[in-house]
Tab-separated table of C-alpha atoms in Angstrom:
chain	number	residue	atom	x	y	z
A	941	UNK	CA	-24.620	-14.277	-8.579
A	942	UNK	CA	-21.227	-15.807	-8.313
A	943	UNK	CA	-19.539	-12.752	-10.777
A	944	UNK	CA	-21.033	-10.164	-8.518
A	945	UNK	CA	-19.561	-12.185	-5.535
A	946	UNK	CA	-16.116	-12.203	-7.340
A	947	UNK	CA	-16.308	-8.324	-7.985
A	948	UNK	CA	-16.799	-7.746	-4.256
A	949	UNK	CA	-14.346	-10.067	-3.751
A	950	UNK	CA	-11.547	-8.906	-5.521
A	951	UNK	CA	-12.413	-4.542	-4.440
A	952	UNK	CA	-11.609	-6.126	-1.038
A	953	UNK	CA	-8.466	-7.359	-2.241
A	954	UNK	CA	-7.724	-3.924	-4.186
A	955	UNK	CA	-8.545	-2.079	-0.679
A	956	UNK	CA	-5.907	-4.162	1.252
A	957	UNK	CA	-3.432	-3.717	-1.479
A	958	UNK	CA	-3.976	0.019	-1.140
A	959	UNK	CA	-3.736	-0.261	2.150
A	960	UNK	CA	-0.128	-2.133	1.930
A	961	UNK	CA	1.032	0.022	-0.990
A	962	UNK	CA	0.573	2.865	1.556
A	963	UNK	CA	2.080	2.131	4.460
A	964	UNK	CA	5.071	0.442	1.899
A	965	UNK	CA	5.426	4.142	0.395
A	966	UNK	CA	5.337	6.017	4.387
A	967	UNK	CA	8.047	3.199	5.306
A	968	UNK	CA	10.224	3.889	2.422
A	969	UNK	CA	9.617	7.242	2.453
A	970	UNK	CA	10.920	7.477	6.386
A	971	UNK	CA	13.596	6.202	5.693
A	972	UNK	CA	14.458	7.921	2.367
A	973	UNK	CA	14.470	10.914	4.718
A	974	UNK	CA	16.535	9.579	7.648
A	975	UNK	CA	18.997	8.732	4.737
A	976	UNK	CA	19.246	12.490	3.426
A	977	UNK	CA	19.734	13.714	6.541
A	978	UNK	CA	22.621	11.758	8.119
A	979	UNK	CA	24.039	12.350	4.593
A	980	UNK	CA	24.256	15.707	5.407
């Protein structure tokens, strides 16, 4: 049916905005870390 269609639709985008949330928090993370440690 066109709502189960939708669902799958839209746990696909979840996934990929997982997926960018991640590698958004590792980035900012990095360089939270880089920051602390020339602060030093």
């Amino acid at each position: 049916s066109e709502e189960e269609a939708r669902g799958l639709n839209f746990k696909k985008f979840l996934q990929k905005l997982r997926k960018q949330i991640m590698k958004n928090m590792k980035k900012a993370g990095r360089s939270e870390e880089q920051e602390t440690r020339s602060g030093e």
